Every structure is written in C-alpha cells, then in structure tokens.
Tab-separated table of C-alpha atoms in Angstrom:
chain	number	residue	atom	x	y	z
E	27	MET	CA	-23.006	30.326	-31.542
E	28	ILE	CA	-21.886	32.438	-28.260
E	29	PRO	CA	-17.973	32.472	-28.373
E	30	THR	CA	-16.567	31.076	-24.499
E	31	PRO	CA	-15.113	33.632	-22.453
E	32	SER	CA	-11.975	33.356	-22.265
E	33	THR	CA	-9.885	32.430	-19.438
E	34	SER	CA	-6.260	32.672	-20.586
E	35	HIS	CA	-5.100	35.204	-18.119
E	36	LEU	CA	-5.381	33.016	-15.768
E	37	LYS	CA	-2.272	30.862	-15.327
E	38	ALA	CA	-1.418	26.893	-13.907
E	39	VAL	CA	-1.702	28.156	-10.151
E	40	ASP	CA	-4.879	30.063	-10.303
E	41	PHE	CA	-6.592	26.983	-10.421
E	42	GLU	CA	-5.291	25.222	-8.210
E	43	SER	CA	-7.832	26.797	-6.192
E	44	VAL	CA	-9.996	28.081	-8.362
E	45	TYR	CA	-11.892	25.814	-10.483
E	46	GLU	CA	-10.805	25.287	-13.575
E	47	PRO	CA	-13.918	25.846	-16.861
E	48	ALA	CA	-14.682	21.651	-17.739
E	49	GLU	CA	-17.474	19.919	-19.067
E	50	ASP	CA	-20.232	20.772	-15.947
E	51	THR	CA	-18.893	24.900	-16.759
E	52	PHE	CA	-19.781	24.125	-20.516
E	53	ILE	CA	-23.113	22.371	-20.784
E	54	LEU	CA	-24.063	24.549	-19.082
E	55	LEU	CA	-23.544	27.515	-21.076
E	56	ASP	CA	-24.887	25.697	-23.606
E	57	ALA	CA	-28.326	25.526	-21.666
E	58	LEU	CA	-28.048	29.630	-21.269
E	59	GLU	CA	-27.409	29.746	-25.277
E	60	GLN	CA	-31.119	27.962	-25.960
E	61	ASP	CA	-32.488	30.453	-23.926
E	62	VAL	CA	-30.969	33.401	-25.000
E	63	GLU	CA	-34.644	34.895	-26.051
E	64	LEU	CA	-35.880	34.447	-22.532
E	65	LEU	CA	-32.999	36.123	-21.196
E	66	LYS	CA	-32.750	39.024	-23.033
E	67	GLY	CA	-33.369	41.713	-20.920
E	68	SER	CA	-32.721	40.067	-17.566
E	69	THR	CA	-31.390	43.313	-15.062
E	70	ILE	CA	-29.973	41.303	-12.184
E	71	CYS	CA	-28.672	38.160	-12.871
E	72	LEU	CA	-26.632	36.058	-10.191
E	73	GLU	CA	-23.492	33.036	-9.535
E	74	ILE	CA	-22.523	31.654	-7.174
E	75	GLY	CA	-19.647	30.417	-6.417
E	76	SER	CA	-18.382	32.153	-9.207
E	77	GLY	CA	-14.799	30.321	-9.510
E	78	SER	CA	-12.628	31.853	-12.579
E	79	GLY	CA	-16.168	33.806	-13.745
E	80	CYS	CA	-16.509	32.267	-17.153
E	81	VAL	CA	-20.367	31.247	-17.022
E	82	SER	CA	-21.449	35.087	-15.671
E	83	ALA	CA	-18.495	36.575	-18.700
E	84	PHE	CA	-20.842	33.772	-21.054
E	85	LEU	CA	-24.262	36.160	-19.059
E	86	GLY	CA	-22.688	39.821	-20.079
E	87	SER	CA	-22.518	38.007	-23.886
E	88	ILE	CA	-26.223	37.259	-23.601
E	89	CYS	CA	-27.908	39.631	-21.935
E	90	GLY	CA	-25.387	42.962	-22.440
E	91	SER	CA	-21.881	43.794	-21.040
E	92	SER	CA	-24.704	47.720	-19.836
E	93	SER	CA	-27.054	46.099	-19.242
E	94	ALA	CA	-27.193	43.696	-16.234
E	95	LEU	CA	-25.626	43.849	-12.921
E	96	TYR	CA	-23.437	40.492	-12.786
E	97	LEU	CA	-23.060	39.368	-9.037
E	98	CYS	CA	-21.393	37.299	-8.501
E	99	THR	CA	-20.165	35.348	-4.936
E	100	ASP	CA	-18.074	32.440	-3.579
E	101	LEU	CA	-15.974	32.099	-0.738
E	102	ASN	CA	-12.326	31.806	-1.735
E	103	PRO	CA	-10.792	35.302	-2.578
E	104	HIS	CA	-9.007	34.257	-5.625
E	105	ALA	CA	-12.028	33.207	-6.950
E	106	THR	CA	-13.557	36.294	-6.663
E	107	ARG	CA	-10.233	38.093	-8.768
E	108	CYS	CA	-10.113	35.472	-10.770
E	109	THR	CA	-13.840	36.250	-11.620
E	110	LEU	CA	-13.296	40.652	-11.750
E	111	GLU	CA	-9.953	39.404	-14.122
E	112	THR	CA	-12.135	37.453	-15.793
E	113	GLY	CA	-14.877	40.404	-16.731
E	114	VAL	CA	-11.607	42.736	-17.667
E	115	ALA	CA	-10.340	40.109	-20.352
E	116	ASN	CA	-13.429	39.574	-21.684
E	117	LYS	CA	-15.786	43.379	-20.806
E	118	VAL	CA	-17.526	42.103	-18.324
E	119	PRO	CA	-18.870	44.550	-15.652
E	120	LEU	CA	-18.381	41.455	-12.914
E	121	ASP	CA	-19.004	42.745	-9.576
E	122	PRO	CA	-17.606	39.199	-6.986
E	123	ILE	CA	-18.330	38.853	-3.155
E	124	LEU	CA	-16.874	37.174	-1.096
E	125	THR	CA	-19.999	35.670	0.563
E	126	ASN	CA	-21.108	32.069	1.714
E	127	LEU	CA	-23.624	31.522	-1.065
E	128	THR	CA	-26.369	34.539	-0.892
E	129	SER	CA	-26.074	34.910	2.786
E	130	SER	CA	-24.827	38.781	2.446
E	131	LEU	CA	-27.347	39.607	-0.075
E	132	LEU	CA	-31.168	39.415	1.335
E	133	PRO	CA	-33.217	40.340	1.467
E	134	ARG	CA	-32.097	43.209	-0.454
E	135	LEU	CA	-32.605	40.788	-3.192
E	136	ALA	CA	-35.439	39.403	-3.112
E	137	ARG	CA	-37.547	38.350	-5.640
E	138	GLN	CA	-35.033	40.852	-7.417
E	139	VAL	CA	-32.878	38.423	-9.205
E	140	ASP	CA	-33.925	37.620	-13.401
E	141	VAL	CA	-31.125	34.773	-14.244
E	142	LEU	CA	-29.757	33.046	-11.417
E	143	VAL	CA	-26.985	30.218	-11.770
E	144	PHE	CA	-25.430	27.945	-9.898
E	145	ASN	CA	-22.771	24.918	-10.874
E	146	PRO	CA	-22.170	23.475	-7.157
E	147	PRO	CA	-20.164	21.028	-5.828
E	148	TYR	CA	-22.292	18.033	-6.378
E	149	VAL	CA	-19.825	14.704	-5.884
E	150	GLU	CA	-21.075	12.489	-3.275
E	151	THR	CA	-18.547	12.314	-0.368
E	152	GLU	CA	-18.859	11.445	3.294
E	153	ASP	CA	-18.975	14.921	5.534
E	154	GLU	CA	-15.613	14.705	6.674
E	155	GLU	CA	-14.877	15.409	3.938
E	156	LEU	CA	-17.085	18.399	2.501
E	157	TYR	CA	-16.140	19.993	5.676
E	158	ASP	CA	-12.101	19.577	5.844
E	159	ALA	CA	-12.502	21.234	1.906
E	160	GLN	CA	-14.341	23.813	3.425
E	161	GLU	CA	-12.619	24.442	6.360
E	162	GLU	CA	-9.223	24.455	4.366
E	163	GLY	CA	-10.259	25.843	1.540
E	164	THR	CA	-8.842	22.749	-0.548
E	165	ILE	CA	-9.498	23.226	-4.854
E	166	GLU	CA	-11.899	20.027	-3.186
E	167	LYS	CA	-14.338	22.825	-2.090
E	168	ALA	CA	-15.716	23.141	-5.756
E	169	TRP	CA	-16.936	19.544	-5.928
E	170	ALA	CA	-16.981	17.673	-2.867
E	171	GLY	CA	-21.003	18.152	-1.848
E	172	GLY	CA	-21.553	15.867	1.424
E	173	GLU	CA	-24.178	12.984	1.472
E	174	SER	CA	-26.294	12.870	-2.342
E	175	GLY	CA	-24.016	15.195	-3.624
E	176	MET	CA	-26.561	17.800	-1.898
E	177	LYS	CA	-25.622	19.327	1.586
E	178	ILE	CA	-24.400	22.989	-0.448
E	179	THR	CA	-26.842	22.363	-2.953
E	180	ASN	CA	-30.169	22.408	-0.392
E	181	LYS	CA	-29.298	25.563	1.376
E	182	VAL	CA	-29.282	27.459	-1.690
E	183	LEU	CA	-32.912	25.605	-3.151
E	184	GLU	CA	-34.418	27.345	-0.130
E	185	GLN	CA	-33.722	30.313	-1.336
E	186	VAL	CA	-33.921	30.386	-4.548
E	187	GLU	CA	-37.884	30.776	-4.616
E	188	LEU	CA	-37.663	33.959	-2.040
E	189	LEU	CA	-34.881	35.372	-4.709
E	190	LEU	CA	-36.812	34.836	-8.470
E	191	SER	CA	-38.544	38.099	-10.005
E	192	ASN	CA	-41.932	37.577	-11.574
E	193	ARG	CA	-39.106	36.314	-14.622
E	194	GLY	CA	-36.557	34.374	-12.775
E	195	MET	CA	-34.856	31.678	-14.209
E	196	PHE	CA	-32.669	29.140	-12.453
E	197	TYR	CA	-30.552	26.721	-13.541
E	198	LEU	CA	-28.809	24.230	-11.777
E	199	VAL	CA	-26.272	21.429	-12.314
E	200	ALA	CA	-26.484	17.992	-10.785
E	201	ILE	CA	-25.801	14.476	-12.268
E	202	PRO	CA	-28.175	11.438	-10.879
E	203	GLN	CA	-26.763	11.120	-7.350
E	204	ASN	CA	-28.930	13.715	-6.345
E	205	LYS	CA	-31.100	12.986	-7.591
E	206	PRO	CA	-32.701	15.582	-10.077
E	207	LEU	CA	-36.130	14.630	-10.421
E	208	GLU	CA	-36.011	15.365	-5.888
E	209	ILE	CA	-34.785	18.346	-6.570
E	210	LEU	CA	-37.377	18.691	-9.094
E	211	GLU	CA	-41.043	17.079	-7.476
E	212	GLN	CA	-39.016	19.496	-3.829
E	213	MET	CA	-38.796	23.114	-5.715
E	214	LYS	CA	-42.522	22.207	-7.223
E	215	GLU	CA	-43.547	22.472	-3.163
E	216	ARG	CA	-42.355	25.382	-3.879
E	217	GLY	CA	-43.916	27.142	-5.853
E	218	LEU	CA	-41.733	26.936	-8.377
E	219	GLU	CA	-42.492	25.144	-12.256
E	220	GLY	CA	-39.280	23.298	-13.558
E	221	GLU	CA	-38.029	20.914	-15.930
E	222	ILE	CA	-34.653	19.128	-17.335
E	223	THR	CA	-33.285	20.739	-20.300
E	224	LEU	CA	-30.337	19.214	-20.882
E	225	LYS	CA	-28.216	16.365	-20.653
E	226	ARG	CA	-25.107	15.256	-21.239
E	227	ARG	CA	-22.635	12.773	-20.719
E	228	ALA	CA	-19.355	13.258	-19.828
E	229	GLY	CA	-16.879	10.606	-19.262
E	230	ARG	CA	-18.516	8.629	-15.794
E	231	GLU	CA	-20.576	11.554	-14.872
E	232	HIS	CA	-24.185	12.351	-16.649
E	233	LEU	CA	-25.091	16.187	-16.298
E	234	HIS	CA	-28.061	17.443	-16.163
E	235	ILE	CA	-29.482	20.687	-16.207
E	236	LEU	CA	-32.653	21.441	-14.703
E	237	ARG	CA	-34.397	24.758	-15.601
E	238	PHE	CA	-36.538	26.754	-12.446
E	239	TRP	CA	-39.177	29.756	-13.349
E	240	ARG	CA	-42.897	31.092	-12.046
E	241	SER	CA	-45.736	29.977	-12.624
E	242	THR	CA	-46.301	33.781	-13.964
E	243	HIS	CA	-43.210	34.716	-15.537
E	244	PRO	CA	-44.114	36.249	-19.274
E	245	LYS	CA	-42.857	33.910	-21.850
E	246	LEU	CA	-43.374	30.725	-19.856
E	247	ALA	CA	-46.586	30.493	-18.064
E	248	THR	CA	-48.754	29.157	-21.219
E	249	SER	CA	-46.084	26.432	-21.017
E	250	SER	CA	-46.326	25.637	-17.376
C-alpha cells in the first residue's frame, strides 16, 4: 500500500484558501494505486487544479520521483505555493504552474501527457455562485461547479483528447449530479474509451472515478 503523501507542513491558514485533502482526494489516490502497473513508466504527469499537491506527490510514489515531469496547474497562487511545498516535503519535484486549467500548456503538450488527473469543482451551484467564487478567489471555487457541477469540467473535457499520449490515462472525479454515464458517452464520441473504475459513498456524496484512454493504448487495447 502506497502511503498518503504528508501535508503536515501546511497550516490551518493554508486551508482557508486551498482545498484540504478529503474523501474525493483519497478515492482518486486509490484509483491511481490500483493502476500502478499501467502508470509505471509514465514520463509526463499533469494535474489540473493541484490544490495542496497531494495527488501529484502520490503520483511521484508511483512513477518515480526522478523519472517523470510532474506539472501541476492552478489558478490560485496559494495553491501553487502549497503544491511546491508538498513536493519538497515528500521529495517529489513538483512543478506548479500558475495558469487557468491548461491554457499555458497547449499546444506544446499535445499528445504528450501520460497521466492526466482532475478533481474538479463538481458541486452543482448557481452559475452566479461559481463566477463570484472565481472572481473573489474564495475557497468556494474549489467546489462550486455551476450548472450540473460541470461548468469547469466541460472545459477540460474539450482538451483531454488533444493532451493524452498514446499510452495516456485520464482520471476524473465526479458525482451522480454530473451524469457520469453521459460523460462517458461524450468522451467516446471524442474517440476515447472510458469506464467508471471506482465508486465510494462519503457522507451524502457518492463519488465516482472515471478513467479514460485511447483505443490504441498498448496495455488496454485488447480490453476496450
């Protein structure tokens, strides 16, 4: 069992503006751990919305701290600082980038990403609440997802096929209100195979991890 990365260096004040690892974080770690053999050998990992940096530090335990490039984007400068500190604390060379989703990485990373992970703001809210959180930089932007909780996620889904390498894997956290089966169908129309690889109930939330890959994936082609 791969240990959860330490975030003990982060203080309570950090988590006033940066999302603290919670059940949705941990189910994502479990989904990555069950795919260790698929993920080994990855050379470019990209986490969108890295927050504390916990997930990318965990990827470092899977892919090797010196074997891959760990890119971590976030729109929140406090998150990029926390991500950097988490990398140092866990001896993984995380590379935080202050940017909106992947806006500063394309087209340079086209078909280059071996592991793409996104734990989005997935809670269904009024669009106004989402826009206010984004504008004011409040902690609510870590979970406010607008209509169907999909306003931010849909922007990323449009870019996944362009980003993934031939062996690339994309992991997405979702809840039933996001309509996971519709997401799977939408991504299939974009040329990607997909499945719900893990489910877990956490309080009132029923968390899902969706996993996507190209039909030409060297290890999954025969099972897709």
